[in-house]
């Protein structure tokens, strides 16, 4: 920002219009606003701050003081400021609120504050005009990249307020300077980089974990003859500290070895398929032959049984008995046909029985497993609850340690502030000494100058007396004392050189200048003394707050307390997670209990289903035993007494449940 022109009317000590051309002053690169106390130096700064922010340079100064006390009731108060920011030309015109005398001379009228901001294009035309105080404030703050408070602290510090900036905490000073220096972009960039770094570390950790899992899984598929070569490569993949280049080389080598192994296996598989093809054809042909042999054996067995039943010579019966037996066999064959069909399904029933038994075994195992898991949950929950009972005490301890950590940080900040305050106090003490020394020097010079003026006046008086003495006439009265006797008149030769009025005026002017300089330096010395006194009070207050603590002892204690706080926070977090774990385990216990009930029901249903199946088999076998064991049927007796008949019954009994085949065994016996 460059201030180019300032126009004041009815502001501070300036009743009439005053114009300051800062553009001309800035040509020298540096200029000083100088003048005695009350001359209006601060008013110039106040006018600039008032034009920009509608306030004054002093933080505690009321902006109502901006209007001149010398202005009449109907005279205006106005500030016009021309300035530029990065080549953008602006003019702000502000008038404070004040009470103006009415035209009839009776009473006053309150004049509201007025403001106008105008921004110009490069060609001088108007670009933007604002009249709202809020809009102007926002525009100026964005334009200068600072608020009024920051402007007062960093640009136009009022007398006595520089120490406030120095007394700021480092964090507050950083906030005050951040907007001026424009560090928001770098702060945001730092935040983004930190977040990206955290995400990258998480992705890297996950990738390394997945890489280790993949390497472990891939090792399962390694042939023994390749393990000596691949094991070191997988060790490289599992090592998180190896470089990306080493890991990439290991991947490439593993891929190469596995590719060669894959080609070898494909060749072996193709060769095995070629060798297996004639074997499969021979097996299919053999299966057909075995099926034909089985059919032939069954046909021969039936023929033999028929011949034994129908040959009256071999059985020792008459033809009439043979005919009767043949009729009986026909009747029995029709009755036994359904039973024979049921018996032919023995293998299917065996498979079904095995499936039912497997289902019972599976449900029983699941019940046992569920009971085992549920039995452990109450113990785990009780242990977690006991551990959770310590949470209040640990939380209280954490609060105590955290409070102490805050106290330590506060003490360390106070020590930092004390160190800064002591430095400031030392600087102010030196400034006070310098001001006192300068004041003493001026006082000595002033006394000498006053003595010189007195000497000149005395010498001038003696010269005037000598001149009058030259005009004395004996017997005539003196014009000064009236005496007619003149015993010892003064002589001009005795008083030295003639002292002129110009010399006296120069000496008196020197005294006057020294008096003015003495007043200025005395005021500066008084300000330095007050600032040093304020600084000494701040140092004393900080020393009282710090006490006997030292930065070294507090720093060590901070390390210990910080570690305790970190440990306690970890314990609190663990116990807090235990609360969630208890709730989850209680939910698992509830769900597991319901699941156990369902599993018990499923197991009971499986048992019932298997028992029902066994009962059906037992009932059917009883029917067969009853049908075949009827001694009135000669055919059945013949079949029962034959070896093949017993062989068939043994087959049936073998497929019965052990608890259901007692009657069948007794029938066979």
XYZ file of C-alpha atoms in Angstrom, residues 259-516:
258
model
C 6.177 -69.484 -15.782
C 8.787 -72.147 -16.526
C 7.152 -74.464 -13.984
C 3.745 -73.861 -15.585
C 5.082 -74.839 -19.020
C 6.576 -78.013 -17.568
C 3.294 -78.965 -15.847
C 1.307 -78.311 -19.025
C 3.609 -80.678 -20.947
C 3.297 -83.385 -18.253
C -0.504 -82.987 -18.180
C -0.741 -83.352 -21.972
C 1.448 -86.483 -21.844
C -0.652 -87.968 -19.012
C -3.860 -87.362 -20.975
C -2.324 -89.113 -23.992
C -1.331 -92.114 -21.872
C -4.712 -92.236 -20.069
C -6.917 -92.282 -23.189
C -6.461 -96.040 -24.083
C -6.794 -96.972 -20.402
C -10.149 -95.182 -20.214
C -11.386 -96.995 -23.326
C -10.281 -100.375 -21.884
C -11.968 -99.566 -18.542
C -15.280 -98.755 -20.276
C -15.155 -101.998 -22.252
C -14.322 -103.998 -19.111
C -17.234 -102.413 -17.235
C -19.672 -103.564 -19.952
C -18.252 -107.123 -19.766
C -18.571 -107.202 -15.952
C -22.177 -106.086 -16.160
C -22.892 -108.910 -18.661
C -21.156 -111.488 -16.399
C -23.262 -110.317 -13.424
C -26.468 -110.677 -15.455
C -25.441 -114.217 -16.573
C -24.658 -115.294 -12.975
C -28.054 -114.015 -11.771
C -29.819 -115.892 -14.622
C -27.983 -119.164 -13.818
C -28.904 -118.823 -10.135
C -32.579 -118.390 -11.001
C -32.498 -121.406 -13.338
C -30.916 -123.560 -10.625
C -33.480 -122.480 -8.061
C -36.330 -123.135 -10.478
C -35.033 -126.586 -11.337
C -34.682 -127.434 -7.646
C -38.221 -126.278 -6.940
C -39.876 -127.916 -9.944
C -37.976 -131.218 -10.386
C -40.144 -133.841 -8.620
C -37.501 -136.497 -8.995
C -34.775 -134.535 -7.173
C -37.232 -133.461 -4.453
C -38.818 -136.922 -4.016
C -42.435 -135.836 -4.634
C -45.193 -137.068 -6.905
C -46.359 -135.227 -10.027
C -49.632 -134.289 -8.296
C -47.708 -132.745 -5.398
C -45.454 -130.983 -7.847
C -48.469 -129.455 -9.599
C -49.924 -128.328 -6.295
C -46.599 -126.869 -5.222
C -46.293 -125.068 -8.534
C -49.671 -123.431 -7.966
C -48.625 -122.485 -4.422
C -45.366 -121.024 -5.697
C -47.260 -118.904 -8.189
C -49.466 -117.558 -5.417
C -46.465 -116.880 -3.121
C -44.536 -115.224 -5.958
C -47.384 -112.768 -6.510
C -47.522 -111.934 -2.789
C -43.745 -111.537 -2.463
C -43.339 -109.365 -5.586
C -43.640 -105.983 -3.684
C -41.311 -107.249 -0.966
C -38.788 -108.336 -3.559
C -38.886 -104.912 -5.204
C -38.330 -103.234 -1.795
C -35.391 -105.549 -1.086
C -33.839 -104.621 -4.429
C -33.531 -101.006 -3.146
C -31.231 -101.998 -0.264
C -28.211 -100.082 -1.535
C -30.216 -96.865 -1.934
C -31.526 -97.259 1.626
C -28.007 -97.824 2.878
C -26.931 -94.540 1.313
C -29.945 -92.741 2.739
C -29.221 -94.209 6.196
C -25.633 -93.008 5.989
C -26.803 -89.497 5.020
C -29.174 -89.418 8.000
C -26.426 -90.619 10.332
C -24.058 -87.990 8.929
C -26.698 -85.298 9.485
C -27.111 -86.402 13.106
C -23.334 -86.386 13.600
C -23.008 -82.944 12.002
C -25.769 -81.347 14.077
C -24.347 -82.946 17.227
C -20.888 -81.527 16.459
C -22.355 -78.077 15.793
C -24.233 -78.212 19.088
C -21.029 -79.120 20.949
C -19.097 -76.380 19.160
C -21.757 -73.764 19.926
C -21.925 -74.849 23.583
C -18.129 -74.570 23.843
C -18.123 -71.057 22.397
C -21.008 -69.934 24.606
C -19.344 -71.394 27.696
C -16.349 -69.078 27.189
C -18.341 -65.865 26.649
C -19.573 -65.289 30.261
C -16.029 -65.667 31.609
C -14.701 -63.202 29.031
C -17.502 -60.714 29.721
C -16.921 -60.901 33.505
C -13.187 -60.307 33.024
C -13.888 -57.283 30.809
C -16.367 -55.873 33.331
C -13.827 -56.202 36.133
C -11.277 -54.410 33.984
C -13.877 -51.768 33.070
C -14.512 -51.089 36.762
C -11.125 -49.348 36.893
C -12.163 -46.803 34.233
C -13.421 -44.080 36.670
C -10.193 -44.147 38.688
C -8.025 -44.105 35.572
C -10.141 -41.315 34.043
C -9.757 -39.246 37.213
C -6.018 -39.842 37.176
C -5.956 -38.811 33.505
C -7.840 -35.607 34.322
C -5.351 -34.838 37.109
C -2.346 -35.465 34.873
C -3.891 -33.498 31.995
C -4.592 -30.572 34.302
C -1.000 -30.687 35.513
C 0.213 -30.786 31.918
C -1.824 -27.655 31.176
C -0.309 -25.995 34.239
C 3.189 -26.919 33.080
C 2.491 -25.553 29.588
C 1.130 -22.396 31.163
C 4.212 -22.064 33.364
C 6.494 -22.593 30.359
C 4.588 -19.922 28.429
C 4.925 -17.600 31.414
C 8.674 -18.278 31.480
C 8.864 -17.471 27.774
C 6.855 -14.309 28.364
C 9.101 -13.438 31.320
C 12.201 -13.861 29.168
C 10.738 -11.635 26.451
C 9.511 -9.125 29.038
C 12.969 -8.991 30.632
C 14.521 -8.314 27.240
C 11.977 -5.561 26.595
C 12.547 -4.173 30.097
C 16.286 -4.106 29.481
C 15.751 -2.276 26.184
C 13.366 0.212 27.812
C 15.803 0.737 30.687
C 18.542 1.551 28.199
C 16.146 3.851 26.346
C 15.313 5.618 29.623
C 19.008 6.031 30.439
C 19.685 7.388 26.979
C 16.781 9.842 27.281
C 17.953 10.972 30.715
C 21.501 11.398 29.452
C 20.286 13.422 26.477
C 18.073 15.508 28.768
C 20.969 16.174 31.115
C 23.134 17.209 28.175
C 20.482 19.609 26.917
C 19.987 20.984 30.450
C 23.699 21.736 30.720
C 23.672 23.379 27.308
C 20.604 25.383 28.280
C 22.236 26.653 31.476
C 25.318 27.661 29.512
C 23.177 29.417 26.899
C 21.255 31.291 29.584
C 24.539 32.287 31.248
C 25.819 33.545 27.915
C 22.676 35.658 27.421
C 23.037 37.095 30.928
C 26.698 37.911 30.297
C 25.851 39.638 27.019
C 23.099 41.687 28.670
C 25.406 42.725 31.536
C 28.133 43.680 29.106
C 25.625 45.634 26.991
C 24.416 47.417 30.166
C 27.948 48.383 31.154
C 28.516 49.674 27.633
C 25.382 51.816 27.832
C 26.483 53.169 31.216
C 29.878 54.061 29.752
C 28.183 55.885 26.884
C 26.070 57.870 29.364
C 29.179 58.641 31.452
C 30.842 60.230 28.453
C 27.987 62.759 28.334
C 28.332 63.834 32.047
C 29.342 67.516 32.707
C 30.704 68.585 36.067
C 28.163 70.611 38.062
C 25.222 69.364 35.976
C 22.928 66.633 37.286
C 23.241 63.046 36.012
C 20.292 61.897 33.907
C 20.251 58.590 35.751
C 20.823 59.447 39.424
C 20.557 63.292 39.409
C 23.877 63.839 41.179
C 25.939 66.871 40.168
C 29.130 65.271 41.377
C 30.780 62.713 39.091
C 33.843 61.380 40.946
C 34.498 58.184 38.855
C 32.679 58.067 35.506
C 32.876 54.802 33.490
C 35.128 54.552 30.491
C 34.271 52.699 27.254
C 37.745 51.197 27.037
C 37.150 49.202 30.267
C 33.974 47.341 29.088
C 35.494 45.659 26.006
C 33.899 45.081 22.562
C 30.502 46.525 21.823
C 27.599 44.038 22.171
C 25.023 44.489 19.431
C 21.310 43.777 19.605
C 21.730 41.118 16.919
C 24.157 39.181 19.111
C 21.731 39.324 22.032
C 18.819 38.154 19.831
C 20.890 35.250 18.485
C 21.805 34.219 22.022
C 18.174 34.473 23.162
C 17.027 32.473 20.088
C 19.536 29.748 20.980
C 18.101 29.655 24.501
C 14.566 29.454 23.086
C 15.532 26.566 20.798
C 17.217 24.745 23.652
C 14.117 25.275 25.798
C 11.920 23.732 23.060
